[in-house]
mmCIF file of C-alpha atoms in Angstrom:
data_model
loop_
_atom_site.group_PDB
_atom_site.id
_atom_site.type_symbol
_atom_site.label_atom_id
_atom_site.label_comp_id
_atom_site.label_asym_id
_atom_site.label_seq_id
_atom_site.Cartn_x
_atom_site.Cartn_y
_atom_site.Cartn_z
ATOM 1 C CA UNK A 172 -18.493 76.821 22.415
ATOM 2 C CA UNK A 173 -15.785 75.342 19.765
ATOM 3 C CA UNK A 174 -17.234 71.830 20.023
ATOM 4 C CA UNK A 175 -20.859 72.912 19.379
ATOM 5 C CA UNK A 176 -19.678 75.337 16.198
ATOM 6 C CA UNK A 177 -17.825 72.391 14.940
ATOM 7 C CA UNK A 178 -20.787 69.953 15.304
ATOM 8 C CA UNK A 179 -22.955 72.525 13.409
ATOM 9 C CA UNK A 180 -20.704 72.977 10.482
ATOM 10 C CA UNK A 181 -19.925 69.121 10.043
ATOM 11 C CA UNK A 182 -23.763 68.181 10.673
ATOM 12 C CA UNK A 183 -25.318 69.587 7.209
ATOM 13 C CA UNK A 184 -22.499 67.754 5.481
ATOM 14 C CA UNK A 185 -23.483 64.398 7.055
ATOM 15 C CA UNK A 186 -27.223 64.586 5.478
ATOM 16 C CA UNK A 187 -26.762 62.496 2.537
ATOM 17 C CA UNK A 188 -25.485 59.801 4.741
ATOM 18 C CA UNK A 189 -28.239 59.755 6.907
ATOM 19 C CA UNK A 190 -30.582 59.841 3.995
ATOM 20 C CA UNK A 191 -29.039 56.827 2.124
ATOM 21 C CA UNK A 192 -28.926 54.991 5.418
ATOM 22 C CA UNK A 193 -32.755 55.532 5.921
ATOM 23 C CA UNK A 194 -33.017 54.414 2.589
ATOM 24 C CA UNK A 195 -31.091 51.234 3.160
ATOM 25 C CA UNK A 196 -33.447 50.443 6.364
ATOM 26 C CA UNK A 197 -36.829 51.402 4.371
ATOM 27 C CA UNK A 198 -36.339 49.172 1.374
ATOM 28 C CA UNK A 199 -34.723 46.537 3.289
ATOM 29 C CA UNK A 200 -34.032 44.189 0.389
ATOM 30 C CA UNK A 201 -33.408 40.758 0.767
ATOM 31 C CA UNK A 202 -29.937 39.233 1.077
ATOM 32 C CA UNK A 203 -30.767 35.928 -0.441
ATOM 33 C CA UNK A 204 -31.335 37.651 -3.842
ATOM 34 C CA UNK A 205 -28.285 39.752 -4.350
ATOM 35 C CA UNK A 206 -28.295 42.449 -6.983
ATOM 36 C CA UNK A 207 -26.411 45.411 -8.409
ATOM 37 C CA UNK A 208 -29.369 47.578 -6.798
ATOM 38 C CA UNK A 209 -29.251 45.824 -3.416
ATOM 39 C CA UNK A 210 -25.280 46.375 -3.544
ATOM 40 C CA UNK A 211 -25.820 50.056 -4.470
ATOM 41 C CA UNK A 212 -27.955 50.863 -1.745
ATOM 42 C CA UNK A 213 -26.019 49.211 0.739
ATOM 43 C CA UNK A 214 -22.901 50.935 -0.407
ATOM 44 C CA UNK A 215 -24.373 54.388 -0.679
ATOM 45 C CA UNK A 216 -24.114 55.213 2.885
ATOM 46 C CA UNK A 217 -20.513 54.440 2.996
ATOM 47 C CA UNK A 218 -19.797 56.337 -0.435
ATOM 48 C CA UNK A 219 -21.648 59.439 1.308
ATOM 49 C CA UNK A 220 -19.031 59.271 3.994
ATOM 50 C CA UNK A 221 -16.065 59.102 1.504
ATOM 51 C CA UNK A 222 -17.508 62.109 -0.146
ATOM 52 C CA UNK A 223 -18.039 63.829 3.370
ATOM 53 C CA UNK A 224 -14.237 63.512 3.951
ATOM 54 C CA UNK A 225 -13.670 64.916 0.374
ATOM 55 C CA UNK A 226 -15.901 67.572 0.917
ATOM 56 C CA UNK A 227 -13.328 68.888 3.498
ATOM 57 C CA UNK A 228 -10.787 69.622 0.276
ATOM 58 C CA UNK A 229 -7.947 67.912 -1.643
ATOM 59 C CA UNK A 230 -5.538 70.144 0.422
ATOM 60 C CA UNK A 231 -6.885 69.075 3.880
ATOM 61 C CA UNK A 232 -6.507 65.362 2.943
ATOM 62 C CA UNK A 233 -3.251 65.844 1.479
ATOM 63 C CA UNK A 234 -2.178 67.545 4.476
ATOM 64 C CA UNK A 235 -3.119 64.936 6.835
ATOM 65 C CA UNK A 236 -2.047 61.122 6.525
ATOM 66 C CA UNK A 237 -4.824 60.160 9.104
ATOM 67 C CA UNK A 238 -7.608 61.725 7.082
ATOM 68 C CA UNK A 239 -6.291 59.837 3.915
ATOM 69 C CA UNK A 240 -5.967 56.681 5.649
ATOM 70 C CA UNK A 241 -9.602 56.812 6.814
ATOM 71 C CA UNK A 242 -10.812 57.597 3.446
ATOM 72 C CA UNK A 243 -8.857 55.013 2.162
ATOM 73 C CA UNK A 244 -10.608 52.385 4.362
ATOM 74 C CA UNK A 245 -14.055 53.876 3.287
ATOM 75 C CA UNK A 246 -13.186 53.305 -0.177
ATOM 76 C CA UNK A 247 -12.095 49.442 0.467
ATOM 77 C CA UNK A 248 -15.462 49.079 2.244
ATOM 78 C CA UNK A 249 -17.240 50.298 -0.790
ATOM 79 C CA UNK A 250 -15.713 47.830 -3.076
ATOM 80 C CA UNK A 251 -15.643 44.881 -0.621
ATOM 81 C CA UNK A 252 -19.436 45.709 0.154
ATOM 82 C CA UNK A 253 -20.185 45.574 -3.774
ATOM 83 C CA UNK A 254 -18.279 42.419 -4.132
ATOM 84 C CA UNK A 255 -19.607 40.680 -1.386
ATOM 85 C CA UNK A 256 -22.917 40.261 -3.092
ATOM 86 C CA UNK A 257 -21.139 38.619 -6.188
ATOM 87 C CA UNK A 258 -18.995 36.251 -3.687
ATOM 88 C CA UNK A 259 -19.844 32.659 -2.595
ATOM 89 C CA UNK A 260 -20.078 32.582 1.298
ATOM 90 C CA UNK A 261 -16.923 30.964 1.968
ATOM 91 C CA UNK A 262 -15.166 33.530 -0.525
ATOM 92 C CA UNK A 263 -16.766 36.186 1.217
ATOM 93 C CA UNK A 264 -15.836 35.154 4.526
ATOM 94 C CA UNK A 265 -12.091 34.678 3.428
ATOM 95 C CA UNK A 266 -11.898 37.912 1.337
ATOM 96 C CA UNK A 267 -13.755 39.907 4.363
ATOM 97 C CA UNK A 268 -11.422 38.963 6.922
ATOM 98 C CA UNK A 269 -8.514 39.520 4.799
ATOM 99 C CA UNK A 270 -9.998 43.010 3.830
ATOM 100 C CA UNK A 271 -10.957 44.274 7.068
ATOM 101 C CA UNK A 272 -7.866 43.070 8.781
ATOM 102 C CA UNK A 273 -5.794 45.453 6.275
ATOM 103 C CA UNK A 274 -8.162 48.424 6.839
ATOM 104 C CA UNK A 275 -7.917 47.896 10.562
ATOM 105 C CA UNK A 276 -4.219 48.427 10.202
ATOM 106 C CA UNK A 277 -4.996 51.463 8.358
ATOM 107 C CA UNK A 278 -7.402 52.807 10.957
ATOM 108 C CA UNK A 279 -4.940 51.954 13.957
ATOM 109 C CA UNK A 280 -2.219 53.970 12.253
ATOM 110 C CA UNK A 281 -4.441 56.681 11.814
ATOM 111 C CA UNK A 282 -5.361 56.815 15.591
ATOM 112 C CA UNK A 283 -1.376 56.687 16.309
ATOM 113 C CA UNK A 284 0.426 55.193 19.326
ATOM 114 C CA UNK A 285 -0.006 58.404 21.607
ATOM 115 C CA UNK A 286 -0.919 58.336 24.225
ATOM 116 C CA UNK A 287 -0.063 54.717 25.046
ATOM 117 C CA UNK A 288 -2.517 54.323 27.921
ATOM 118 C CA UNK A 289 -1.477 50.597 28.820
ATOM 119 C CA UNK A 290 -4.606 50.099 31.076
ATOM 120 C CA UNK A 291 -6.766 50.425 28.212
ATOM 121 C CA UNK A 292 -4.728 47.799 26.044
ATOM 122 C CA UNK A 293 -4.915 45.321 28.906
ATOM 123 C CA UNK A 294 -8.878 45.970 29.319
ATOM 124 C CA UNK A 295 -9.081 45.491 25.441
ATOM 125 C CA UNK A 296 -6.890 42.787 25.347
ATOM 126 C CA UNK A 297 -8.905 40.819 28.301
ATOM 127 C CA UNK A 298 -12.227 41.539 26.157
ATOM 128 C CA UNK A 299 -10.643 40.164 23.129
ATOM 129 C CA UNK A 300 -9.453 36.952 24.889
ATOM 130 C CA UNK A 301 -12.930 36.530 26.127
ATOM 131 C CA UNK A 302 -14.535 36.853 22.926
ATOM 132 C CA UNK A 303 -12.032 34.523 21.305
ATOM 133 C CA UNK A 304 -12.761 31.882 24.014
ATOM 134 C CA UNK A 305 -16.529 32.067 23.367
ATOM 135 C CA UNK A 306 -15.910 31.559 19.542
ATOM 136 C CA UNK A 307 -13.103 28.957 19.834
ATOM 137 C CA UNK A 308 -15.050 25.720 20.405
ATOM 138 C CA UNK A 309 -17.000 26.453 17.103
ATOM 139 C CA UNK A 310 -14.300 27.053 14.773
ATOM 140 C CA UNK A 311 -12.460 24.753 12.727
ATOM 141 C CA UNK A 312 -9.955 24.755 9.945
ATOM 142 C CA UNK A 313 -8.157 27.692 9.086
ATOM 143 C CA UNK A 314 -10.916 30.010 10.795
ATOM 144 C CA UNK A 315 -9.338 29.048 14.111
ATOM 145 C CA UNK A 316 -6.248 30.919 13.484
ATOM 146 C CA UNK A 317 -7.816 33.746 11.367
ATOM 147 C CA UNK A 318 -10.316 34.708 13.738
ATOM 148 C CA UNK A 319 -7.629 34.757 16.246
ATOM 149 C CA UNK A 320 -5.596 37.022 14.146
ATOM 150 C CA UNK A 321 -8.630 39.214 13.093
ATOM 151 C CA UNK A 322 -9.653 39.487 16.728
ATOM 152 C CA UNK A 323 -6.163 40.747 17.708
ATOM 153 C CA UNK A 324 -5.804 43.486 14.853
ATOM 154 C CA UNK A 325 -9.657 44.786 15.700
ATOM 155 C CA UNK A 326 -8.673 44.644 19.530
ATOM 156 C CA UNK A 327 -5.617 46.690 18.867
ATOM 157 C CA UNK A 328 -7.651 49.311 16.389
ATOM 158 C CA UNK A 329 -10.058 49.943 19.502
ATOM 159 C CA UNK A 330 -7.099 50.176 22.001
ATOM 160 C CA UNK A 331 -5.672 52.892 20.168
ATOM 161 C CA UNK A 332 -9.111 54.686 19.612
ATOM 162 C CA UNK A 333 -9.864 54.320 23.115
ATOM 163 C CA UNK A 334 -6.645 55.606 24.316
ATOM 164 C CA UNK A 335 -7.229 58.790 22.538
ATOM 165 C CA UNK A 336 -9.819 59.717 25.252
ATOM 166 C CA UNK A 337 -8.287 60.714 28.327
ATOM 167 C CA UNK A 338 -11.223 62.241 30.299
ATOM 168 C CA UNK A 339 -9.359 62.350 33.513
ATOM 169 C CA UNK A 340 -6.861 64.840 32.306
ATOM 170 C CA UNK A 341 -9.239 66.867 30.061
ATOM 171 C CA UNK A 342 -7.125 66.101 27.197
ATOM 172 C CA UNK A 343 -10.149 64.528 25.006
ATOM 173 C CA UNK A 344 -11.997 66.255 22.452
ATOM 174 C CA UNK A 345 -15.353 65.300 20.421
ATOM 175 C CA UNK A 346 -13.332 63.932 17.353
ATOM 176 C CA UNK A 347 -11.619 61.381 19.682
ATOM 177 C CA UNK A 348 -14.500 60.694 21.506
ATOM 178 C CA UNK A 349 -16.262 59.671 17.829
ATOM 179 C CA UNK A 350 -13.209 57.451 17.366
ATOM 180 C CA UNK A 351 -13.556 55.804 20.552
ATOM 181 C CA UNK A 352 -17.521 55.128 20.182
ATOM 182 C CA UNK A 353 -16.841 54.420 16.396
ATOM 183 C CA UNK A 354 -14.288 51.800 17.431
ATOM 184 C CA UNK A 355 -16.219 50.264 19.938
ATOM 185 C CA UNK A 356 -19.525 49.960 17.917
ATOM 186 C CA UNK A 357 -17.378 48.337 15.122
ATOM 187 C CA UNK A 358 -16.195 45.659 17.557
ATOM 188 C CA UNK A 359 -19.985 45.077 18.577
ATOM 189 C CA UNK A 360 -20.711 44.704 14.680
ATOM 190 C CA UNK A 361 -17.793 42.048 14.230
ATOM 191 C CA UNK A 362 -18.745 39.958 17.068
ATOM 192 C CA UNK A 363 -22.398 40.150 16.103
ATOM 193 C CA UNK A 364 -21.303 38.840 13.097
ATOM 194 C CA UNK A 365 -19.068 35.953 14.350
ATOM 195 C CA UNK A 366 -21.476 34.766 16.622
ATOM 196 C CA UNK A 367 -24.247 34.755 14.096
ATOM 197 C CA UNK A 368 -22.352 32.748 11.922
ATOM 198 C CA UNK A 369 -20.277 30.216 13.845
ATOM 199 C CA UNK A 370 -22.050 29.904 17.143
ATOM 200 C CA UNK A 371 -25.859 30.318 17.325
ATOM 201 C CA UNK A 372 -28.269 32.431 15.138
ATOM 202 C CA UNK A 373 -28.366 36.008 16.879
ATOM 203 C CA UNK A 374 -32.035 37.726 16.869
ATOM 204 C CA UNK A 375 -32.236 40.518 14.542
ATOM 205 C CA UNK A 376 -28.658 40.057 13.541
ATOM 206 C CA UNK A 377 -28.802 41.891 10.295
ATOM 207 C CA UNK A 378 -30.494 45.118 11.894
ATOM 208 C CA UNK A 379 -28.039 45.201 14.749
ATOM 209 C CA UNK A 380 -24.821 44.274 12.450
ATOM 210 C CA UNK A 381 -25.847 46.933 9.812
ATOM 211 C CA UNK A 382 -26.961 49.809 12.398
ATOM 212 C CA UNK A 383 -23.573 49.507 14.172
ATOM 213 C CA UNK A 384 -21.662 49.131 11.264
ATOM 214 C CA UNK A 385 -23.053 52.361 9.613
ATOM 215 C CA UNK A 386 -22.795 54.317 12.835
ATOM 216 C CA UNK A 387 -19.392 53.166 13.533
ATOM 217 C CA UNK A 388 -18.145 54.427 10.045
ATOM 218 C CA UNK A 389 -19.919 57.608 10.280
ATOM 219 C CA UNK A 390 -18.132 58.122 13.932
ATOM 220 C CA UNK A 391 -14.761 57.395 12.593
ATOM 221 C CA UNK A 392 -15.078 59.484 9.593
ATOM 222 C CA UNK A 393 -15.908 62.244 12.051
ATOM 223 C CA UNK A 394 -12.774 61.698 13.847
ATOM 224 C CA UNK A 395 -10.785 62.591 10.804
ATOM 225 C CA UNK A 396 -11.620 66.170 11.077
ATOM 226 C CA UNK A 397 -9.732 66.340 14.282
ATOM 227 C CA UNK A 398 -6.918 67.394 12.196
ATOM 228 C CA UNK A 399 -8.558 70.733 11.726
ATOM 229 C CA UNK A 400 -9.158 71.139 15.614
ATOM 230 C CA UNK A 401 -5.416 70.822 16.142
ATOM 231 C CA UNK A 402 -4.257 73.037 13.284
ATOM 232 C CA UNK A 403 -6.681 76.109 14.457
ATOM 233 C CA UNK A 404 -4.795 76.710 17.941
ATOM 234 C CA UNK A 405 -1.491 76.595 16.036
ATOM 235 C CA UNK A 406 -2.508 79.701 13.226
ATOM 236 C CA UNK A 407 -3.343 82.004 16.098
ATOM 237 C CA UNK A 408 0.102 81.801 17.569
#
């Protein structure tokens, strides 16, 4: 099938990402003593995803704005992860919220507003409201408002990714499903960060955060290949 052929063609291009991710978890460098080497090891899987999109060709990226936005987000992720090791904790939180708020806007624009799927939006809005209610009593100062805005933005991004999967109408593709799963994992990763930081220690929090973060980035990077799926039928006409 077309799906199997697409997966087989994209799989080898992701081998560097999987190897870099394995290196990160095998080395498991301590976060208490950040260094340029630990920053490199952490950034390497995301950089591999950036190269993965670049491997599809400059013409492909030039023709598809959604792929460019996703690649831009991956680039910002590398820069943010590198600078995170150099920042104080308070600066990291503020900068992190700002950086990922901007990039979730990029992701949302890449996923688009069609189909609208209001039911998915209502479910995500309810889940986002519950998450903020859980965090609210633990927040103080500017974070009371910043976290609310951030939850709203990542919830919106999740809605736009989930809205593209229309299983009942058989209008879904494997890349839309990748975007959906990636968005959900991103929300899980960020919720774990928030609960661990503001509420109470989450057991194995770092492993949960990084595993879901890398998986989310990979799945969303794969969703950019959807542009190629859409182009092929048009060329046959």
